[in-house]
PDB file of C-alpha atoms in Angstrom:
ATOM      1  CA  UNK A 666      66.297 -76.726 -86.392  1.00 47.00           C
ATOM      2  CA  UNK A 667      65.143 -74.364 -89.074  1.00 53.00           C
ATOM      3  CA  UNK A 668      62.462 -71.849 -88.194  1.00 53.00           C
ATOM      4  CA  UNK A 669      59.242 -72.099 -90.211  1.00 53.00           C
ATOM      5  CA  UNK A 670      58.652 -69.307 -92.596  1.00 54.00           C
ATOM      6  CA  UNK A 671      55.115 -67.806 -92.404  1.00 56.00           C
ATOM      7  CA  UNK A 672      55.017 -67.334 -96.191  1.00 58.00           C
ATOM      8  CA  UNK A 673      55.264 -71.079 -96.774  1.00 51.00           C
ATOM      9  CA  UNK A 674      52.498 -71.974 -94.333  1.00 59.00           C
ATOM     10  CA  UNK A 675      49.841 -72.678 -97.024  1.00 65.00           C
ATOM     11  CA  UNK A 676      46.410 -71.080 -97.318  1.00 72.00           C
ATOM     12  CA  UNK A 677      45.038 -69.081 -94.481  1.00 86.00           C
ATOM     13  CA  UNK A 678      41.619 -69.911 -93.068  1.00 85.00           C
ATOM     14  CA  UNK A 679      40.130 -66.684 -94.422  1.00 87.00           C
ATOM     15  CA  UNK A 680      41.235 -67.511 -97.954  1.00 88.00           C
ATOM     16  CA  UNK A 681      39.568 -70.910 -97.764  1.00 88.00           C
ATOM     17  CA  UNK A 682      36.354 -69.369 -96.396  1.00 90.00           C
ATOM     18  CA  UNK A 683      36.240 -66.678 -99.094  1.00 91.00           C
ATOM     19  CA  UNK A 684      36.799 -69.287-101.820  1.00 91.00           C
ATOM     20  CA  UNK A 685      33.998 -71.441-100.355  1.00 93.00           C
ATOM     21  CA  UNK A 686      31.573 -68.491-100.290  1.00 94.00           C
ATOM     22  CA  UNK A 687      32.384 -67.611-103.913  1.00 95.00           C
ATOM     23  CA  UNK A 688      31.915 -71.234-105.001  1.00 95.00           C
ATOM     24  CA  UNK A 689      28.586 -71.448-103.149  1.00 95.00           C
ATOM     25  CA  UNK A 690      27.383 -68.212-104.786  1.00 94.00           C
ATOM     26  CA  UNK A 691      28.304 -69.522-108.243  1.00 95.00           C
ATOM     27  CA  UNK A 692      26.515 -72.838-107.646  1.00 95.00           C
ATOM     28  CA  UNK A 693      23.408 -71.074-106.275  1.00 94.00           C
ATOM     29  CA  UNK A 694      23.253 -68.722-109.250  1.00 94.00           C
ATOM     30  CA  UNK A 695      23.648 -71.596-111.691  1.00 93.00           C
ATOM     31  CA  UNK A 696      20.894 -73.614-110.006  1.00 94.00           C
ATOM     32  CA  UNK A 697      18.537 -70.619-109.980  1.00 93.00           C
ATOM     33  CA  UNK A 698      19.133 -70.093-113.694  1.00 92.00           C
ATOM     34  CA  UNK A 699      18.551 -73.770-114.443  1.00 94.00           C
ATOM     35  CA  UNK A 700      15.302 -73.768-112.423  1.00 94.00           C
ATOM     36  CA  UNK A 701      14.061 -70.707-114.339  1.00 92.00           C
ATOM     37  CA  UNK A 702      14.930 -72.334-117.651  1.00 93.00           C
ATOM     38  CA  UNK A 703      13.060 -75.482-116.616  1.00 93.00           C
ATOM     39  CA  UNK A 704       9.952 -73.479-115.667  1.00 92.00           C
ATOM     40  CA  UNK A 705      10.101 -71.701-119.023  1.00 91.00           C
ATOM     41  CA  UNK A 706      10.434 -75.010-120.882  1.00 92.00           C
ATOM     42  CA  UNK A 707       7.461 -76.462-118.993  1.00 91.00           C
ATOM     43  CA  UNK A 708       5.362 -73.389-119.829  1.00 89.00           C
ATOM     44  CA  UNK A 709       6.320 -73.630-123.494  1.00 90.00           C
ATOM     45  CA  UNK A 710       5.478 -77.336-123.528  1.00 91.00           C
ATOM     46  CA  UNK A 711       2.059 -76.657-121.973  1.00 88.00           C
ATOM     47  CA  UNK A 712       1.326 -73.928-124.517  1.00 88.00           C
ATOM     48  CA  UNK A 713       2.333 -76.264-127.335  1.00 91.00           C
ATOM     49  CA  UNK A 714      -0.108 -78.899-126.005  1.00 90.00           C
ATOM     50  CA  UNK A 715      -2.899 -76.307-125.814  1.00 89.00           C
ATOM     51  CA  UNK A 716      -2.200 -75.149-129.382  1.00 88.00           C
ATOM     52  CA  UNK A 717      -2.313 -78.745-130.608  1.00 91.00           C
ATOM     53  CA  UNK A 718      -5.642 -79.312-128.829  1.00 89.00           C
ATOM     54  CA  UNK A 719      -7.008 -76.110-130.403  1.00 88.00           C
ATOM     55  CA  UNK A 720      -5.949 -77.289-133.839  1.00 88.00           C
ATOM     56  CA  UNK A 721      -7.622 -80.659-133.234  1.00 91.00           C
ATOM     57  CA  UNK A 722     -10.843 -78.988-132.113  1.00 90.00           C
ATOM     58  CA  UNK A 723     -10.929 -76.729-135.164  1.00 87.00           C
ATOM     59  CA  UNK A 724     -10.261 -79.678-137.491  1.00 89.00           C
ATOM     60  CA  UNK A 725     -13.087 -81.668-135.918  1.00 89.00           C
ATOM     61  CA  UNK A 726     -15.456 -78.698-136.230  1.00 85.00           C
ATOM     62  CA  UNK A 727     -14.576 -78.274-139.907  1.00 81.00           C
ATOM     63  CA  UNK A 728     -15.137 -82.011-140.405  1.00 84.00           C
ATOM     64  CA  UNK A 729     -18.699 -81.610-139.123  1.00 81.00           C
ATOM     65  CA  UNK A 730     -18.492 -83.119-135.624  1.00 85.00           C
ATOM     66  CA  UNK A 731     -21.106 -81.616-133.279  1.00 86.00           C
ATOM     67  CA  UNK A 732     -19.673 -79.056-130.841  1.00 84.00           C
ATOM     68  CA  UNK A 733     -21.256 -80.869-127.861  1.00 84.00           C
ATOM     69  CA  UNK A 734     -19.329 -84.068-128.671  1.00 87.00           C
ATOM     70  CA  UNK A 735     -16.090 -82.178-129.107  1.00 88.00           C
ATOM     71  CA  UNK A 736     -16.517 -80.234-125.854  1.00 84.00           C
ATOM     72  CA  UNK A 737     -16.971 -83.525-123.985  1.00 87.00           C
ATOM     73  CA  UNK A 738     -13.635 -84.771-125.336  1.00 88.00           C
ATOM     74  CA  UNK A 739     -11.731 -81.580-124.417  1.00 88.00           C
ATOM     75  CA  UNK A 740     -12.431 -80.474-120.832  1.00 86.00           C
ATOM     76  CA  UNK A 741     -11.188 -76.978-120.068  1.00 86.00           C
ATOM     77  CA  UNK A 742     -12.270 -75.659-123.459  1.00 89.00           C
ATOM     78  CA  UNK A 743     -15.324 -73.550-124.218  1.00 89.00           C
ATOM     79  CA  UNK A 744     -16.764 -73.784-127.729  1.00 89.00           C
ATOM     80  CA  UNK A 745     -19.386 -71.301-128.946  1.00 88.00           C
ATOM     81  CA  UNK A 746     -20.928 -71.798-132.382  1.00 86.00           C
ATOM     82  CA  UNK A 747     -22.868 -69.036-134.120  1.00 86.00           C
ATOM     83  CA  UNK A 748     -24.120 -68.338-137.606  1.00 81.00           C
ATOM     84  CA  UNK A 749     -22.347 -65.690-139.650  1.00 82.00           C
ATOM     85  CA  UNK A 750     -24.737 -65.552-142.572  1.00 73.00           C
ATOM     86  CA  UNK A 751     -27.494 -68.016-143.406  1.00 69.00           C
ATOM     87  CA  UNK A 752     -27.632 -69.170-146.170  1.00 70.00           C
ATOM     88  CA  UNK A 753     -24.546 -68.115-148.079  1.00 73.00           C
ATOM     89  CA  UNK A 754     -25.542 -69.908-151.244  1.00 73.00           C
ATOM     90  CA  UNK A 755     -29.301 -70.334-151.748  1.00 76.00           C
ATOM     91  CA  UNK A 756     -28.743 -73.041-154.390  1.00 78.00           C
ATOM     92  CA  UNK A 757     -26.831 -75.407-152.084  1.00 79.00           C
ATOM     93  CA  UNK A 758     -27.728 -74.177-148.629  1.00 76.00           C
ATOM     94  CA  UNK A 759     -24.064 -73.794-147.670  1.00 80.00           C
ATOM     95  CA  UNK A 760     -23.580 -71.564-144.628  1.00 81.00           C
ATOM     96  CA  UNK A 761     -20.795 -69.651-142.929  1.00 83.00           C
ATOM     97  CA  UNK A 762     -20.332 -70.623-139.283  1.00 83.00           C
ATOM     98  CA  UNK A 763     -18.263 -68.873-136.623  1.00 87.00           C
ATOM     99  CA  UNK A 764     -16.612 -70.957-133.913  1.00 87.00           C
ATOM    100  CA  UNK A 765     -15.207 -69.179-130.866  1.00 89.00           C
ATOM    101  CA  UNK A 766     -12.869 -71.622-129.098  1.00 89.00           C
ATOM    102  CA  UNK A 767     -11.390 -70.579-125.757  1.00 90.00           C
ATOM    103  CA  UNK A 768      -9.030 -72.206-123.253  1.00 88.00           C
ATOM    104  CA  UNK A 769      -8.461 -70.457-119.929  1.00 80.00           C
ATOM    105  CA  UNK A 770      -5.091 -71.620-118.597  1.00 76.00           C
ATOM    106  CA  UNK A 771      -2.954 -70.746-120.490  1.00 75.00           C
ATOM    107  CA  UNK A 772      -5.179 -68.284-122.273  1.00 82.00           C
ATOM    108  CA  UNK A 773      -5.760 -69.162-125.905  1.00 85.00           C
ATOM    109  CA  UNK A 774      -8.628 -67.877-128.048  1.00 88.00           C
ATOM    110  CA  UNK A 775      -9.317 -69.070-131.579  1.00 86.00           C
ATOM    111  CA  UNK A 776     -11.986 -67.546-133.813  1.00 87.00           C
ATOM    112  CA  UNK A 777     -12.725 -69.603-136.894  1.00 85.00           C
ATOM    113  CA  UNK A 778     -15.108 -68.941-139.748  1.00 85.00           C
ATOM    114  CA  UNK A 779     -15.685 -71.927-141.966  1.00 79.00           C
ATOM    115  CA  UNK A 780     -18.055 -72.977-144.728  1.00 78.00           C
ATOM    116  CA  UNK A 781     -20.463 -75.822-143.995  1.00 75.00           C
ATOM    117  CA  UNK A 782     -22.287 -77.792-146.670  1.00 74.00           C
ATOM    118  CA  UNK A 783     -26.009 -77.302-146.521  1.00 66.00           C
ATOM    119  CA  UNK A 784     -28.633 -80.033-146.568  1.00 60.00           C
ATOM    120  CA  UNK A 785     -29.475 -79.192-150.190  1.00 48.00           C
ATOM    121  CA  UNK A 786     -25.920 -79.889-151.301  1.00 41.00           C
ATOM    122  CA  UNK A 787     -25.971 -83.308-149.603  1.00 43.00           C
ATOM    123  CA  UNK A 788     -29.288 -84.237-151.231  1.00 41.00           C
ATOM    124  CA  UNK A 789     -28.096 -83.201-154.703  1.00 39.00           C
ATOM    125  CA  UNK A 790     -25.057 -85.490-154.656  1.00 43.00           C
ATOM    126  CA  UNK A 791     -25.535 -88.823-156.476  1.00 43.00           C
TER     127      UNK A 791
END
């Protein structure tokens, strides 16, 4: 009966354990990286939504919608309207208006200055 050679006995238990620990460390690191990337993608998506809402608010303000109506449609936003110079053009009554639009989480602040038609310009149109 031939004697078994210790070199041909296969992997030792310590080799298997070390390989398992290395594999577990690699998987854990990969999962941590994927979770961080997912959190970053969610944050970027939220910021993109907030930017789109800000653009919609500014477009509605420039179109002449009252700030109170717009604020009701966009909870979480604060809209402050103030006059820059009244009137800009005494012939038409056009005015410059400043809109300070602010969203808290994530923080986004937009300051817009836009020209509004005055009541005289609307009356003069045929």
